[in-house]
Short mmCIF file of C-alpha atoms in Angstrom, two decimals:
data_model
loop_
_atom_site.label_atom_id
_atom_site.label_comp_id
_atom_site.label_asym_id
_atom_site.label_seq_id
_atom_site.Cartn_x
_atom_site.Cartn_y
_atom_site.Cartn_z
CA UNK J 1 -316.53 -170.14 -27.83
CA UNK J 2 -318.70 -167.85 -25.73
CA UNK J 3 -321.77 -168.98 -27.64
CA UNK J 4 -320.90 -172.60 -26.97
CA UNK J 5 -320.35 -172.00 -23.27
CA UNK J 6 -323.65 -170.12 -23.13
CA UNK J 7 -325.40 -173.04 -24.84
CA UNK J 8 -323.80 -175.50 -22.42
CA UNK J 9 -324.86 -173.40 -19.43
CA UNK J 10 -328.46 -173.17 -20.67
CA UNK J 11 -328.73 -176.93 -21.21
CA UNK J 12 -327.26 -177.64 -17.79
CA UNK J 13 -329.49 -175.11 -16.09
CA UNK J 14 -332.68 -176.50 -17.64
CA UNK J 15 -331.79 -180.07 -16.74
CA UNK J 16 -330.77 -179.15 -13.18
CA UNK J 17 -334.05 -177.29 -12.65
CA UNK J 18 -336.12 -180.20 -13.98
CA UNK J 19 -334.28 -182.78 -11.89
CA UNK J 20 -334.52 -180.63 -8.75
CA UNK J 21 -338.26 -180.27 -9.30
CA UNK J 22 -338.54 -184.03 -9.70
CA UNK J 23 -336.68 -184.61 -6.42
CA UNK J 24 -338.97 -182.23 -4.54
CA UNK J 25 -342.09 -183.80 -6.06
CA UNK J 26 -340.97 -187.34 -5.22
CA UNK J 27 -340.26 -186.23 -1.65
CA UNK J 28 -343.78 -184.94 -1.16
CA UNK J 29 -345.18 -188.08 -2.79
CA UNK J 30 -343.22 -190.14 -0.27
CA UNK J 31 -341.39 -192.02 -3.02
CA UNK J 32 -337.92 -191.93 -1.53
CA UNK J 33 -336.44 -194.43 -3.97
CA UNK J 34 -337.22 -192.13 -6.89
CA UNK J 35 -335.98 -189.18 -4.85
CA UNK J 36 -332.66 -190.99 -4.46
CA UNK J 37 -332.55 -191.57 -8.24
CA UNK J 38 -333.00 -187.83 -8.72
CA UNK J 39 -330.13 -187.07 -6.35
CA UNK J 40 -328.01 -189.67 -8.14
CA UNK J 41 -328.81 -187.94 -11.44
CA UNK J 42 -327.47 -184.62 -10.11
CA UNK J 43 -324.29 -186.39 -8.99
CA UNK J 44 -323.86 -188.00 -12.42
CA UNK J 45 -324.34 -184.60 -14.07
CA UNK J 46 -321.06 -183.50 -12.47
CA UNK J 47 -319.05 -186.31 -14.09
CA UNK J 48 -318.01 -184.35 -17.22
CA UNK J 49 -316.54 -181.55 -15.11
CA UNK J 50 -314.76 -184.04 -12.84
CA UNK J 51 -313.27 -185.78 -15.86
CA UNK J 52 -312.14 -182.45 -17.32
CA UNK J 53 -310.41 -181.51 -14.08
CA UNK J 54 -308.85 -184.88 -13.32
CA UNK J 55 -307.56 -185.61 -16.82
CA UNK J 56 -306.85 -181.99 -17.81
CA UNK J 57 -308.94 -182.34 -20.95
CA UNK J 58 -311.62 -180.23 -22.55
CA UNK J 59 -314.90 -182.02 -23.28
CA UNK J 60 -316.64 -180.52 -26.32
CA UNK J 61 -320.13 -179.09 -25.91
CA UNK J 62 -321.62 -181.70 -28.22
CA UNK J 63 -320.30 -184.65 -26.23
CA UNK J 64 -321.17 -183.13 -22.85
CA UNK J 65 -324.70 -182.37 -24.03
CA UNK J 66 -325.19 -185.94 -25.21
CA UNK J 67 -323.88 -187.25 -21.87
CA UNK J 68 -326.22 -185.04 -19.82
CA UNK J 69 -329.26 -185.87 -21.94
CA UNK J 70 -328.35 -189.57 -21.80
CA UNK J 71 -328.22 -189.51 -17.98
CA UNK J 72 -331.49 -187.59 -17.82
CA UNK J 73 -333.17 -189.98 -20.25
CA UNK J 74 -331.99 -193.06 -18.38
CA UNK J 75 -332.74 -192.01 -14.81
CA UNK J 76 -335.52 -189.41 -14.88
CA UNK J 77 -337.44 -190.45 -17.99
CA UNK J 78 -336.56 -194.15 -18.04
CA UNK J 79 -336.76 -195.07 -14.36
CA UNK J 80 -338.94 -192.46 -12.63
CA UNK J 81 -341.35 -191.84 -15.52
CA UNK J 82 -341.30 -195.51 -16.61
CA UNK J 83 -340.35 -194.82 -20.23
CA UNK J 84 -338.69 -198.25 -20.27
CA UNK J 85 -342.18 -199.75 -19.98
CA UNK J 86 -344.25 -197.11 -21.79
CA UNK J 87 -341.93 -196.87 -24.81
CA UNK J 88 -340.68 -200.35 -25.80
CA UNK J 89 -337.72 -199.05 -27.83
CA UNK J 90 -336.53 -196.67 -25.09
CA UNK J 91 -334.02 -199.16 -23.67
CA UNK J 92 -332.78 -199.96 -27.17
CA UNK J 93 -332.19 -196.28 -27.94
CA UNK J 94 -330.24 -195.73 -24.73
CA UNK J 95 -328.05 -198.80 -25.21
CA UNK J 96 -327.24 -197.61 -28.73
CA UNK J 97 -326.26 -194.19 -27.41
CA UNK J 98 -324.28 -195.86 -24.62
CA UNK J 99 -322.26 -197.83 -27.17
CA UNK J 100 -321.58 -194.57 -29.01
CA UNK J 101 -320.56 -192.69 -25.84
CA UNK J 102 -318.31 -195.44 -24.49
CA UNK J 103 -316.54 -195.65 -27.84
CA UNK J 104 -316.06 -191.86 -27.70
CA UNK J 105 -314.53 -192.07 -24.23
CA UNK J 106 -312.29 -195.01 -25.13
CA UNK J 107 -311.23 -193.32 -28.35
CA UNK J 108 -310.41 -190.08 -26.54
CA UNK J 109 -308.27 -191.78 -23.91
CA UNK J 110 -306.24 -193.70 -26.49
CA UNK J 111 -305.93 -190.67 -28.77
CA UNK J 112 -304.69 -188.49 -25.91
CA UNK J 113 -302.03 -191.05 -25.01
CA UNK J 114 -301.16 -191.49 -28.68
CA UNK J 115 -300.41 -187.76 -29.05
CA UNK J 116 -298.52 -187.46 -25.77
CA UNK J 117 -294.78 -186.86 -26.00
CA UNK J 118 -294.27 -189.22 -23.07
CA UNK J 119 -295.23 -192.23 -25.17
CA UNK J 120 -292.99 -193.40 -27.98
CA UNK J 121 -295.52 -195.86 -29.39
CA UNK J 122 -297.74 -194.29 -32.03
CA UNK J 123 -300.83 -196.17 -33.18
CA UNK J 124 -302.58 -196.03 -36.52
CA UNK J 125 -306.07 -194.50 -36.77
CA UNK J 126 -307.53 -197.95 -37.39
CA UNK J 127 -305.94 -199.42 -34.28
CA UNK J 128 -307.12 -196.49 -32.14
CA UNK J 129 -310.66 -196.92 -33.47
CA UNK J 130 -310.54 -200.68 -32.92
CA UNK J 131 -309.37 -200.18 -29.33
CA UNK J 132 -312.20 -197.71 -28.75
CA UNK J 133 -314.65 -200.24 -30.17
CA UNK J 134 -313.34 -202.97 -27.85
CA UNK J 135 -313.56 -200.59 -24.87
CA UNK J 136 -317.18 -199.83 -25.67
CA UNK J 137 -318.13 -203.49 -26.06
CA UNK J 138 -316.35 -204.40 -22.80
CA UNK J 139 -318.31 -201.74 -20.91
CA UNK J 140 -321.51 -203.03 -22.53
CA UNK J 141 -320.78 -206.61 -21.43
CA UNK J 142 -319.92 -205.49 -17.90
CA UNK J 143 -323.22 -203.63 -17.70
CA UNK J 144 -325.11 -206.78 -18.75
CA UNK J 145 -323.25 -208.65 -15.98
CA UNK J 146 -324.49 -205.98 -13.58
CA UNK J 147 -328.08 -206.30 -14.78
CA UNK J 148 -327.95 -210.09 -14.46
CA UNK J 149 -326.46 -209.83 -10.96
CA UNK J 150 -329.14 -207.38 -9.81
CA UNK J 151 -331.92 -209.62 -11.16
CA UNK J 152 -330.52 -212.75 -9.49
CA UNK J 153 -329.47 -211.25 -6.16
CA UNK J 154 -332.14 -208.61 -5.57
CA UNK J 155 -335.09 -209.82 -7.63
CA UNK J 156 -335.16 -206.84 -10.01
CA UNK J 157 -336.13 -206.97 -13.68
CA UNK J 158 -333.32 -205.04 -15.35
CA UNK J 159 -333.10 -207.70 -18.05
CA UNK J 160 -336.58 -207.17 -19.45
CA UNK J 161 -338.73 -210.14 -20.43
CA UNK J 162 -339.78 -210.84 -24.01
CA UNK J 163 -342.79 -212.81 -25.21
CA UNK J 164 -341.62 -215.59 -27.54
CA UNK J 165 -344.33 -217.10 -29.72
CA UNK J 166 -342.43 -220.08 -31.12
CA UNK J 167 -339.86 -222.46 -29.66
CA UNK J 168 -337.25 -223.94 -31.98
CA UNK J 169 -335.45 -226.73 -30.18
CA UNK J 170 -333.84 -230.15 -30.61
CA UNK J 171 -334.87 -231.14 -27.08
CA UNK J 172 -338.34 -232.14 -28.31
CA UNK J 173 -337.02 -234.31 -31.16
CA UNK J 174 -338.25 -237.80 -30.31
CA UNK J 175 -336.01 -239.34 -32.99
CA UNK J 176 -332.85 -238.10 -31.22
CA UNK J 177 -331.36 -237.07 -34.57
CA UNK J 178 -330.61 -233.47 -33.61
CA UNK J 179 -333.56 -232.29 -35.70
CA UNK J 180 -334.97 -228.87 -34.87
CA UNK J 181 -338.61 -228.99 -33.83
CA UNK J 182 -340.64 -225.78 -34.19
CA UNK J 183 -343.43 -225.51 -31.63
CA UNK J 184 -345.87 -222.55 -31.73
CA UNK J 185 -347.14 -221.41 -28.32
CA UNK J 186 -350.80 -220.41 -28.18
CA UNK J 187 -351.42 -220.19 -24.44
CA UNK J 188 -349.35 -219.98 -21.28
CA UNK J 189 -350.49 -221.16 -17.85
CA UNK J 190 -348.74 -219.71 -14.80
CA UNK J 191 -349.63 -221.58 -11.60
CA UNK J 192 -352.79 -222.77 -13.32
CA UNK J 193 -353.82 -219.30 -14.52
CA UNK J 194 -353.97 -218.33 -18.19
CA UNK J 195 -352.08 -215.03 -18.50
CA UNK J 196 -353.37 -214.40 -22.01
CA UNK J 197 -349.89 -214.46 -23.57
CA UNK J 198 -349.38 -215.80 -27.07
CA UNK J 199 -345.98 -217.13 -26.10
CA UNK J 200 -343.72 -217.80 -23.14
CA UNK J 201 -341.67 -215.24 -21.24
CA UNK J 202 -338.00 -215.22 -22.15
CA UNK J 203 -336.33 -213.94 -18.97
CA UNK J 204 -333.45 -211.86 -20.22
CA UNK J 205 -331.62 -213.65 -23.03
CA UNK J 206 -333.21 -211.77 -25.94
CA UNK J 207 -333.00 -208.45 -24.09
CA UNK J 208 -329.30 -208.99 -23.34
CA UNK J 209 -328.42 -209.94 -26.91
CA UNK J 210 -330.45 -207.02 -28.28
CA UNK J 211 -328.62 -204.62 -25.95
CA UNK J 212 -325.22 -205.94 -27.05
CA UNK J 213 -326.15 -205.73 -30.73
CA UNK J 214 -327.24 -202.08 -30.53
CA UNK J 215 -324.17 -201.33 -28.37
CA UNK J 216 -322.14 -202.82 -31.21
CA UNK J 217 -323.87 -200.54 -33.72
CA UNK J 218 -323.22 -197.43 -31.63
CA UNK J 219 -319.57 -198.39 -31.14
CA UNK J 220 -319.05 -199.02 -34.87
CA UNK J 221 -320.62 -195.68 -35.81
CA UNK J 222 -318.30 -193.73 -33.53
CA UNK J 223 -315.27 -195.78 -34.53
CA UNK J 224 -315.85 -194.79 -38.16
CA UNK J 225 -316.20 -191.13 -37.12
CA UNK J 226 -312.96 -191.49 -35.13
CA UNK J 227 -311.03 -192.88 -38.09
CA UNK J 228 -312.12 -189.96 -40.26
CA UNK J 229 -311.16 -187.54 -37.47
CA UNK J 230 -307.63 -188.96 -37.14
CA UNK J 231 -307.07 -189.09 -40.87
CA UNK J 232 -308.18 -185.47 -41.26
CA UNK J 233 -306.95 -183.98 -37.99
CA UNK J 234 -308.46 -180.54 -37.41
CA UNK J 235 -311.19 -181.03 -40.02
CA UNK J 236 -314.77 -182.10 -39.60
CA UNK J 237 -317.06 -180.38 -37.13
CA UNK J 238 -318.96 -183.52 -36.16
CA UNK J 239 -315.91 -185.38 -34.84
CA UNK J 240 -314.47 -182.25 -33.23
CA UNK J 241 -317.72 -181.74 -31.29
CA UNK J 242 -317.55 -185.26 -29.85
CA UNK J 243 -313.88 -185.91 -29.06
CA UNK J 244 -312.22 -184.43 -25.94
CA UNK J 245 -308.80 -182.83 -26.37
CA UNK J 246 -305.96 -182.03 -24.00
CA UNK J 247 -306.19 -178.52 -22.59
CA UNK J 248 -303.34 -176.26 -23.65
CA UNK J 249 -304.12 -173.42 -21.25
CA UNK J 250 -302.52 -175.08 -18.23
#
């Protein structure tokens, strides 16, 4: 236990130092938006401890480490260092991890209630895992709503564009027989200027569906881990390192 706490402290300390250095650097660069993102990152780092205190649970080192690295990767690496643009699969990786984490949180909440003496209803491992899966997918959908709202209301580009080289549509079928017409796109003119794209810009649909698909994958993976954990309670280090438990020292 002491080794685990030491490991947790080291990870936290390194991340806090890096983020603090980023905040100071952005301040001197005059980039106050990125400085705010750094401050927000420090606030988000405190979420695991707040959850532990509020819900009287103990978050395993493995899960807390994944949460901290996820926040760091999304805000500091993704936003401030533009990994979302520099590394095309960065957003995909984070959405997959998000699906995994949200399933872990949903699973933990249901499992804690399921083991509580105050509740007479006891659910099967499969139902608990299914509920966790649904929780994760709901959070994923709500996040896509948020991205869409930000893009529409504030002109951001959270739903990243994709270049589509071929259009498959029935709208161009002159015979009106609902026949799919496949049209390759060689050039795109924007306000009379050739942008050099071998396709048109899809503004969000493909990105949204891709995010939901990888969220689905992450949620399924954790749900399977959760089923194994419930069927073999107390066994399996992987599940035990990812699932919060009720504290017994209070």
